Structure formats: structure tokens, C-alpha cells
Short mmCIF file of C-alpha atoms and ligand atoms in Angstrom, two decimals:
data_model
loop_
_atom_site.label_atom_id
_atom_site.label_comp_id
_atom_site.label_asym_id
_atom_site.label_seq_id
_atom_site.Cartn_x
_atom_site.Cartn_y
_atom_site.Cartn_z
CA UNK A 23 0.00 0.00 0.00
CA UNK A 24 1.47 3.33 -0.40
CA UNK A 25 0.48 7.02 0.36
CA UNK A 26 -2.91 7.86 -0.85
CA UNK A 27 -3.90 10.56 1.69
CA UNK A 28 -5.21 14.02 -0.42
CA UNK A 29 -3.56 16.18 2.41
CA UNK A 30 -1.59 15.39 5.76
CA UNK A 31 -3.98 16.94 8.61
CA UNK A 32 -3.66 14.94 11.28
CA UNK A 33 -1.80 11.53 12.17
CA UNK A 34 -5.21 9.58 13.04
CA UNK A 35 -5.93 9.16 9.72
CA UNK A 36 -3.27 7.49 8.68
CA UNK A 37 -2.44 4.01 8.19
CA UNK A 38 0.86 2.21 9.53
CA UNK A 39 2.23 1.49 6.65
CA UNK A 40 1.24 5.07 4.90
CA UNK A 41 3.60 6.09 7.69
CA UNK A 42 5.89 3.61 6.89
CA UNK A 43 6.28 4.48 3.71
CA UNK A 44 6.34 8.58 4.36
CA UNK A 45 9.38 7.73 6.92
CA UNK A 46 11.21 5.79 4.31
CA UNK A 47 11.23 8.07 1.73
CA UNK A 48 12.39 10.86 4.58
CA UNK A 49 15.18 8.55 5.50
CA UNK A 50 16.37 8.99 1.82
CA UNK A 51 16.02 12.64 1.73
CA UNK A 52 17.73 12.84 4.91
CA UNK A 53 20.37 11.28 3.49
CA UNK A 54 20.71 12.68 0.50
CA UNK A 55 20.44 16.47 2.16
CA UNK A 56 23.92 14.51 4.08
CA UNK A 57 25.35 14.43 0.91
CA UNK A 58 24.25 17.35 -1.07
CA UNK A 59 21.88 15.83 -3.44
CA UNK A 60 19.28 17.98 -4.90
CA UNK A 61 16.27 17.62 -6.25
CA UNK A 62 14.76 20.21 -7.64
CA UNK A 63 12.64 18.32 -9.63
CA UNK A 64 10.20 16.53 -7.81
CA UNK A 65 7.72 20.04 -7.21
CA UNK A 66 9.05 22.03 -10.49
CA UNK A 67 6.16 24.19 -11.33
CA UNK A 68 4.43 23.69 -8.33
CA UNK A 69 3.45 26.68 -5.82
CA UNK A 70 3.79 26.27 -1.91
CA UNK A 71 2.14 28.98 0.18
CA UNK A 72 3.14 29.10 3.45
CA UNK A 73 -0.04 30.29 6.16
CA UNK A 74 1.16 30.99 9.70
CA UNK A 75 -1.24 32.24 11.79
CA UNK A 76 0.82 31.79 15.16
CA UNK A 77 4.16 31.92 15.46
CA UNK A 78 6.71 29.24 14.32
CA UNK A 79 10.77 29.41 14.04
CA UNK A 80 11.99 25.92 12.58
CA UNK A 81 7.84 24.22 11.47
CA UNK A 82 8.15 27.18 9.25
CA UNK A 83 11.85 27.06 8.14
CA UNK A 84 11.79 23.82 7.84
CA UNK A 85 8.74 23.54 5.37
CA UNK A 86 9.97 26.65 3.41
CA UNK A 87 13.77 24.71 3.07
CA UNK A 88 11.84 21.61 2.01
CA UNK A 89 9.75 23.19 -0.81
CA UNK A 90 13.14 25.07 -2.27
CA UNK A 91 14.92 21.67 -1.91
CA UNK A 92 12.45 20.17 -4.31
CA UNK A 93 12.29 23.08 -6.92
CA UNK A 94 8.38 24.46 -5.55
CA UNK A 95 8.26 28.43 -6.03
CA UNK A 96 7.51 29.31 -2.10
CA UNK A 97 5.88 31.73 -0.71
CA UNK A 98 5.42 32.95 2.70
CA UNK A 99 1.82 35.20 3.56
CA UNK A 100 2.88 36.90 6.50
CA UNK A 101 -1.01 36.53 8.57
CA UNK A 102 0.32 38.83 11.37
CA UNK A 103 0.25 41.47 8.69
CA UNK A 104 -2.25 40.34 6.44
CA UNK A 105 -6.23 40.96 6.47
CA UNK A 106 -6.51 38.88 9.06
CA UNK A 107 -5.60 41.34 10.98
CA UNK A 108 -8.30 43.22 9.21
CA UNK A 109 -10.99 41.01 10.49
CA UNK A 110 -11.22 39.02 7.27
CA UNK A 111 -12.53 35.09 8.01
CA UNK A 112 -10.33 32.11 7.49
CA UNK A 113 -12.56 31.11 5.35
CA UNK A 114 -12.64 34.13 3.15
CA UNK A 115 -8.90 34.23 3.34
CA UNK A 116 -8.38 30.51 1.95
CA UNK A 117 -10.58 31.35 -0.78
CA UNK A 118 -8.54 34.46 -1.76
CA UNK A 119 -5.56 32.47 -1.61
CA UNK A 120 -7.17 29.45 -3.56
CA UNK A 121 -7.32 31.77 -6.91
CA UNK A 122 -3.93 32.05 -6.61
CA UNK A 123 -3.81 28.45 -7.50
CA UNK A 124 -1.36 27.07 -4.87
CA UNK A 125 -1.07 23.58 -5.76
CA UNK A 126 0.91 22.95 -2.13
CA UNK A 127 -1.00 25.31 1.19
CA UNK A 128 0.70 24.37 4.57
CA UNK A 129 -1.07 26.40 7.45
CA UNK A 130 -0.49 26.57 11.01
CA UNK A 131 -3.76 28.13 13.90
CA UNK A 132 -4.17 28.84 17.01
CA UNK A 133 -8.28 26.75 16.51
CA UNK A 134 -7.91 23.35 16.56
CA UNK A 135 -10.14 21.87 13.44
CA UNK A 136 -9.32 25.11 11.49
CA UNK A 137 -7.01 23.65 9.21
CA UNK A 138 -9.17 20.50 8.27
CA UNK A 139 -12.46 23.25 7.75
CA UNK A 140 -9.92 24.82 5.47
CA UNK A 141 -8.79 22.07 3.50
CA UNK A 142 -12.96 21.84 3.02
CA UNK A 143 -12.69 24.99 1.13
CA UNK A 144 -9.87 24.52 -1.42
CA UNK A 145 -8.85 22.51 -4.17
CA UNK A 146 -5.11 21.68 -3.19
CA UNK A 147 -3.28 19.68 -1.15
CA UNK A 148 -3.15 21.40 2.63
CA UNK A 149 -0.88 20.12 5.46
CA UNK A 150 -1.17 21.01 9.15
CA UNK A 151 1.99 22.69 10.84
CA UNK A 152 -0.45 22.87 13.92
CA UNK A 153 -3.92 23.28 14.68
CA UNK A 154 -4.05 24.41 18.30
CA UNK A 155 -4.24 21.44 21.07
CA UNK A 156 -5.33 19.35 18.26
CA UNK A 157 -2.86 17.94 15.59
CA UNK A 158 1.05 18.42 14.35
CA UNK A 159 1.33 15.50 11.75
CA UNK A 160 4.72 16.60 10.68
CA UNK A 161 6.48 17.16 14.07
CA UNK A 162 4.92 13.02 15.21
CA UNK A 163 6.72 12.17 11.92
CA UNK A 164 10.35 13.83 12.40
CA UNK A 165 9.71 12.59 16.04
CA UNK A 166 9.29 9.08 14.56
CA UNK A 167 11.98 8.96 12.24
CA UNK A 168 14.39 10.18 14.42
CA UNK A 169 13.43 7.54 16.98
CA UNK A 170 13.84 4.85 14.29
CA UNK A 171 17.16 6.07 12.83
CA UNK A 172 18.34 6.06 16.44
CA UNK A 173 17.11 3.07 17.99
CA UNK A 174 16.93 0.96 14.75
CA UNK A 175 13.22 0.25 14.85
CA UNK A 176 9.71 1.84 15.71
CA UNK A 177 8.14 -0.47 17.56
CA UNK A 178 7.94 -2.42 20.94
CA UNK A 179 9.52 0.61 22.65
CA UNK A 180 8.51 1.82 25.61
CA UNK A 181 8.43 5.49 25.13
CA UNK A 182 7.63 8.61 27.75
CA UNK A 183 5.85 11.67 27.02
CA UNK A 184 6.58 14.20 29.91
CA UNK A 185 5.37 17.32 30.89
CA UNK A 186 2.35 20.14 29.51
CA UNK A 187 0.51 16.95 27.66
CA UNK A 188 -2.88 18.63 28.26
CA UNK A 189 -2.22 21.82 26.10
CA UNK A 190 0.26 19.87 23.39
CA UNK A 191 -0.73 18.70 19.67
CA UNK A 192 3.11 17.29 19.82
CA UNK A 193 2.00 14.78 22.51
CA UNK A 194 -1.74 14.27 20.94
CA UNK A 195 0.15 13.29 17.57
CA UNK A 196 3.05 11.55 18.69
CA UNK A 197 0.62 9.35 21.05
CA UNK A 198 -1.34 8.32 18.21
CA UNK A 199 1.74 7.72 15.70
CA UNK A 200 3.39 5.33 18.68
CA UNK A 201 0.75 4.15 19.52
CA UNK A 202 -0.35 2.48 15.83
CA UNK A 203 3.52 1.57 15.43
CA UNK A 204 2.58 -0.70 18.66
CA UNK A 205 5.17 0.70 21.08
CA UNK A 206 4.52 1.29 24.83
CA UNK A 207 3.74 4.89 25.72
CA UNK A 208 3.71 6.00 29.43
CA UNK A 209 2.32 9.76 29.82
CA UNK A 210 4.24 11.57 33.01
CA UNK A 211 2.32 14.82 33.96
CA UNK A 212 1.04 16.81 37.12
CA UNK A 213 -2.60 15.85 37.12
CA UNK A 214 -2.99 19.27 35.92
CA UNK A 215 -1.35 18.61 32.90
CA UNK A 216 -2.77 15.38 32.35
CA UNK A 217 -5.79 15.76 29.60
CA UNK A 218 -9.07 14.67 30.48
CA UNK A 219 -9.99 11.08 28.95
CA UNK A 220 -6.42 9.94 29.05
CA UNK A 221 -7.73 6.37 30.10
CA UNK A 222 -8.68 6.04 26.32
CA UNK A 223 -5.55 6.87 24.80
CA UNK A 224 -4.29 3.10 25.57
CA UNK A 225 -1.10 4.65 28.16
CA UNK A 226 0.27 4.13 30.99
CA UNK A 227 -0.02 7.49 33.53
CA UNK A 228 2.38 8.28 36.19
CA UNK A 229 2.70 11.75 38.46
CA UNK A 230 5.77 10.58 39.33
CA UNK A 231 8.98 11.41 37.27
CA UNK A 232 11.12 9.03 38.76
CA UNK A 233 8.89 6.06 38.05
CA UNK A 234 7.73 7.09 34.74
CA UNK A 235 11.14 6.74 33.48
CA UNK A 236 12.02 3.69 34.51
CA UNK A 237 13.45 1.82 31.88
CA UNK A 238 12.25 3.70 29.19
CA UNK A 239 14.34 4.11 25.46
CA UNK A 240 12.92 6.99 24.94
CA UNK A 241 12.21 10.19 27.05
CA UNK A 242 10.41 12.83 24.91
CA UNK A 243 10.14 16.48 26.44
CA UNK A 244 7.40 19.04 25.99
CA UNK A 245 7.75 22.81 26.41
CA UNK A 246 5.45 24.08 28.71
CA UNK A 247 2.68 26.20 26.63
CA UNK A 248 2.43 29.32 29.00
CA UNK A 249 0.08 30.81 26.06
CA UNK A 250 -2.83 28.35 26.53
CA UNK A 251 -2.60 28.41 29.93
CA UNK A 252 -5.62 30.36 31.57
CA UNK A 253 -5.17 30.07 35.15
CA UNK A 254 -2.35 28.14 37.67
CA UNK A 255 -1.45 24.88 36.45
CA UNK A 256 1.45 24.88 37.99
CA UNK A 257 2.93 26.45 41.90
CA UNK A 258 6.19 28.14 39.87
CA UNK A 259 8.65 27.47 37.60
CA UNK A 260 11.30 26.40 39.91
CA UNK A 261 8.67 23.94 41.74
CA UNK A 262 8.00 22.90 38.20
CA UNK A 263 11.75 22.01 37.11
CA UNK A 264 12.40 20.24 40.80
CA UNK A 265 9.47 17.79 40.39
CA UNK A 266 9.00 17.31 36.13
CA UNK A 267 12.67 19.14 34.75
CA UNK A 268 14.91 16.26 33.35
CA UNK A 269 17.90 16.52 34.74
CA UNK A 270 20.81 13.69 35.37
CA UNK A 271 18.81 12.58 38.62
CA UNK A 272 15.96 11.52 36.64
CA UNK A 273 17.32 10.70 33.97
CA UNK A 274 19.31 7.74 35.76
CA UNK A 275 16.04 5.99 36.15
CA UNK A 276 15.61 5.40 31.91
CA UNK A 277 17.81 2.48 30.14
CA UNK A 278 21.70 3.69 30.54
CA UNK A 279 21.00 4.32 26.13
CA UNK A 280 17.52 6.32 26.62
CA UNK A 281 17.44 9.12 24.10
CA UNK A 282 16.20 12.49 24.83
CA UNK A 283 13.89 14.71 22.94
CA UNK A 284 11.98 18.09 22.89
CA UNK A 285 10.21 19.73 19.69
CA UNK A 286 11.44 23.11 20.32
CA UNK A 287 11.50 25.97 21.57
CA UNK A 288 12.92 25.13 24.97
CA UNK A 289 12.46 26.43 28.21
CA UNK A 290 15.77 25.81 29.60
CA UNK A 291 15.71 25.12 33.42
CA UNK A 292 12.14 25.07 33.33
CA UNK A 293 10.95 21.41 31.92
CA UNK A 294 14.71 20.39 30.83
CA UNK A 295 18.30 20.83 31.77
CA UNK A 296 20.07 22.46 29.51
CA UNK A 297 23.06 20.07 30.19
CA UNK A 298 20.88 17.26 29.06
CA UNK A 299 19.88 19.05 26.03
CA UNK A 300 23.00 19.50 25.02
CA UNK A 301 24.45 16.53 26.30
CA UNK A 302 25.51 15.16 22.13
CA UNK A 303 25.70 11.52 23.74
CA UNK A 304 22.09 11.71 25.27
CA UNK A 305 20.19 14.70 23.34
CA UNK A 306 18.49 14.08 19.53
CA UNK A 307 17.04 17.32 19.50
CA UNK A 308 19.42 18.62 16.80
CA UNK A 309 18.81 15.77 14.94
CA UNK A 310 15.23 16.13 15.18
CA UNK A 311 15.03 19.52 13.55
CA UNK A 312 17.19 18.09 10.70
CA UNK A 313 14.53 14.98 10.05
CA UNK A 314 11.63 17.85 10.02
CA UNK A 315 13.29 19.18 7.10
CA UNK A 316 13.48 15.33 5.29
CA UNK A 317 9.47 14.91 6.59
CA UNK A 318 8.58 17.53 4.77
CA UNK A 319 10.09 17.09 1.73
CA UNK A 320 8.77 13.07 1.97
CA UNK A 321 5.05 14.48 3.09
CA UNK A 322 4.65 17.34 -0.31
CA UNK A 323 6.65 14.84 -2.41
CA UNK A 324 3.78 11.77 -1.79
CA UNK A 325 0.84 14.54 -1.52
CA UNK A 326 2.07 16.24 -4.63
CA UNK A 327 2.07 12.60 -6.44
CA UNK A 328 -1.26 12.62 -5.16
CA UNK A 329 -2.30 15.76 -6.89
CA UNK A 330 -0.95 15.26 -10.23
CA UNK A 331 -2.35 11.96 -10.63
CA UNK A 332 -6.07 13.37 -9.44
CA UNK A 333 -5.63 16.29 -11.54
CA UNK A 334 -4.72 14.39 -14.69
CA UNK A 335 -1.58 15.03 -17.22
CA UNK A 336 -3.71 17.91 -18.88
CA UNK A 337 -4.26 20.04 -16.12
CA UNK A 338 -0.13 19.95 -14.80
CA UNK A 339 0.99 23.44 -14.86
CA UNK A 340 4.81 23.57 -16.19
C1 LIG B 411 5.68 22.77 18.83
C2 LIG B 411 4.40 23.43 18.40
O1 LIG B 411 4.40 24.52 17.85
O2 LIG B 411 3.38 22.81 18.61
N1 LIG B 411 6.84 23.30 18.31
C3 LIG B 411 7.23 22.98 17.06
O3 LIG B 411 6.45 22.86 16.14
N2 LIG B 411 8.54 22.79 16.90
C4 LIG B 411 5.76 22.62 20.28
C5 LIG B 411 5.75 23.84 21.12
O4 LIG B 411 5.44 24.94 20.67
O5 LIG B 411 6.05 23.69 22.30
#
């Protein structure tokens, strides 16, 4: 089976071995980025626009380096500036955009659900960098591959998502790409932190760092997202770092070869040491941001497949 998906909004929809598949062609990129290979090719004459409506350092990079690795033209709207601003609707926005005839749109919000109403409204092929608490297909992906190219496989690991899981499409995504690769996943949050109907997800839930860990291969940070926070979730900071901060101490308690991760941006001395992060024999996180840019390329390569083959050899733009 291969990739047959129209766009890439969410992980759930996908099959194991569509993800398969995506990761294998990434692992080829990534090396071939290694080694300097081009291919400029593969989305000659196509048009990627790039639609951040929150802010994003390397989801954004990273997409716009993929698309000029594989020949797209790429655009960037800036939506702080745009009529957005203006009090023009996302909806009335994607339509303006769709008569520019992107044939790739990748689109980051604040709403969870507002990318997938978008891809509703337009006739190409729309990726989510993020949709609020919801989704971030791309970043479960990178996050997979860069387990596999570490560990040598991507299952039957027993994996531990740590920190602000309530408020985090990284953890929502990641959970359900580990999950359908059949690893173990154990969830280590303040019950604060914890989301609500966690007891479906198929995880194991600990409050307790120190026991979460134990054993695990792989220890995967998450930043803690101050701007969806309404209220106290947490007593302070430094409270925050003693009990749920990877540091050496708790880091003792994973396999002596447990790899650490975090999607970026860190809060350094807040949910992660920055000794750990930059410990080169423990940390991946480097290595993470360089499979987002492989991902990507893999994701609009197999979506833009997609779209050629829908739209038929008379309707290819060159
Ligand atoms: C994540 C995001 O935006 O959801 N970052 C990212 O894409 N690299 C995680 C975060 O913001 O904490």
C-alpha cells in the first residue's frame, strides 16, 4: 500500500504502513540532504504557500527549506500582517488564496479543526503545521523517524511523554503515531497537565517522574505552553523544574541508552536541563530539527504525487 492521503492533517488518519512508507522516503532525503543531493525536480512548477497564523521558528523554516529543496516556487503570507488582521474570516482568506492556485498550502492556527475546515474549502493539497491542542502530523513524523534512525526500529519501545501533555498537539500526535507503530507509551504529567480522557488513549499514567522513566528508550520532552494556559497549572517554575525538569537525577532511572527529545523551543531550566539538552551523547534534538526538514520534503513529495495523478496530465501546470 502506499500514500494515498489528499492532504496530511492529522496523524489519526493514517495508516501504519502510509507512515511507513512517508518515513522511508524521509530517511532517503535525509540522506541525500547529508550528501548534497538535490532535487529540484520533484515540485518544479508547483506553488507552496506558506499560512502561519501563530508563530513558528523551525515548522516554518523547515517547510519553506523543504519546498526550495524540491524546486516548488515558495511563498510565505505573512497573517500577522495580512487581512486577518483586518478582520477578514479564514474562510474568506483561503478562498482568496485558492485563486492564486497554490497547488501545495501548509497552514499553522491557534483553533484546533481550522485547518481540516480549510482544506474543506480549497482545491489543493493542505498540510497542518499545527492546529491548536489538536494535531502536528509533521512534528509526530520527524519525532518518529528520528526515533527509528536512532534506535533501529519503531516499535515495541517503551516510550515517555513528559510534561504540559494537556495543552500539546506534539503529545496528541506523537501518542497516536506510537501508539499504531505498537510501542509502549507512558504519559508523566502533574494531574494538571494530564488531559481529560487519558484512560482512552491506551497509556500508561504516572505523576511521578522518577517512576515514569524507569526503563524507558525513549524520554520525549514538551515545552510548557504558558500561552494556553488560563489560570495556575502549575505552583512556579522552579517547583516545576524540581518535580517534572529532566535533569541527570531523573534521567538515571531510563535504560543507561535512553534518548532524549523536545520539539522546540525550549524552556531551559524550566521542563529540561540544559546540560541534558545538550548533552551530544544523550540529546536528539538537533537531529530532530534536521529529520523535520526530510518529513517535509517526503510528506509534499507523496501529496504532490497525489495531486498530479487526481488532476490528470492535462491540467499539470509547467
Ligand atoms: C511545537 C508546536 O508549535 O506545537 N513546536 C514545534 O512545532 N517545533 C511545540 C511547542 O510549541 O512547544
Amino acid at each position: 500500500m502506499t500514500f494515498r492521503a489528499k492532504h496530511l492533517l492529522g496523524i489519526e488518519p493514517l495508516h501504519p504502513t502510509e507512515i511507513t512508507t512517508l518515513l522511508d522516503l524521509a530517511d532517503s532525503y535525509a540522506e541525500h540532504n547529508r550528501r548534497g543531493i538535490a532535487h529540484r525536480d520533484v515540485l518544479a512548477g508547483l506553488t507552496q504557500i506558506n499560512m502561519f497564523f501563530e508563530n513558528s521558528t523551525r515548522t516554518q523554516a523547515s517547510f519553506e527549506l523543504a519546498g526550495m529543496r524540491l524546486g516548488a516556487d515558495v511563498m510565505n503570507m505573512g497573517m500577522q500582517a495580512s487581512s486577518v488582521k483586518k478582520g477578514e474570516t479564514l474562510i474568506d482568506t483561503a478562498l482568496t488564496l485558492n485563486a492564486m492556485r497554490p497547488d501545495l498550502l501548509i497552514v499553522r492556527h491557534p483553533h484546533s479543526g481550522a485547518v481540516d475546515l480549510l482544506a474543506q474549502k480549497v482545491n489543493c493539497a493542505v498540510l497542518n503545521a499545527g492546529d491548536g491542542k489538536h494535531e502536528h502530523p509533521t512534528q509526530a513524523l520527524l519525532d518518529a523517524l528520528t526515533i527509528r534512525r536512532a534506535k533501529g526500529r519503531l516499535h515495541r519501545l517503551s516510550i515517555a511523554i513528559c510534561g504540559d501533555i494537556a495543552h500539546s498537539r506534539v503529545a496528541r500526535s506523537n501518542i497516536m503515531l506510537l501508539g499504531k507503530m505498537e510501542n509502549r507509551i507512558r504519559l508523566i504529567a502533574p494531574p494538571t497537565l494530564m488531559p481529560s480522557g487519558v484512560a482512552d488513549f491506551g497509556v500508561e499514567v504516572f505523576e511521578n517522574m522518577e517512576e515514569g522513566l524507569k526503563d524507558v528508550d525513549v524520554v520525549m520532552m514538551l515545552r510548557l505552553q504558558k500561552e494556553r494556559m488560563d489560570g495556575g497549572f502549575i505552583p512556579s517554575e522552579r517547583e516545576y523544574f524540581h518535580r517534572y525538569g529532566l535533569d541527570a537525577a531523573k534521567l538515571a532511572h531510563a535504560k543507561p541508552d535512553a534518548i532524549v527529545m523536545h520539539p522546540g523551543p525550549m524552556n531551559r531550566g524550566v521542563e529540561i536541563d540544559g546540560n541534558i539538552a545538550d548533552d551530544i551523547n544523550r540529546s536528539v534534538i538537533q537531529e530532530q530539527v534536521e529529520m523535520g526538514v526530510a518529513v517535509r520534503m517526503a510528506a509534499m513529495d507523496l501529496l504532490a504525487q497525489n495531486l498530479r495523478a487526481a488532476r490528470g496530465p492535462q491540467e499539470v501546470m509547467v
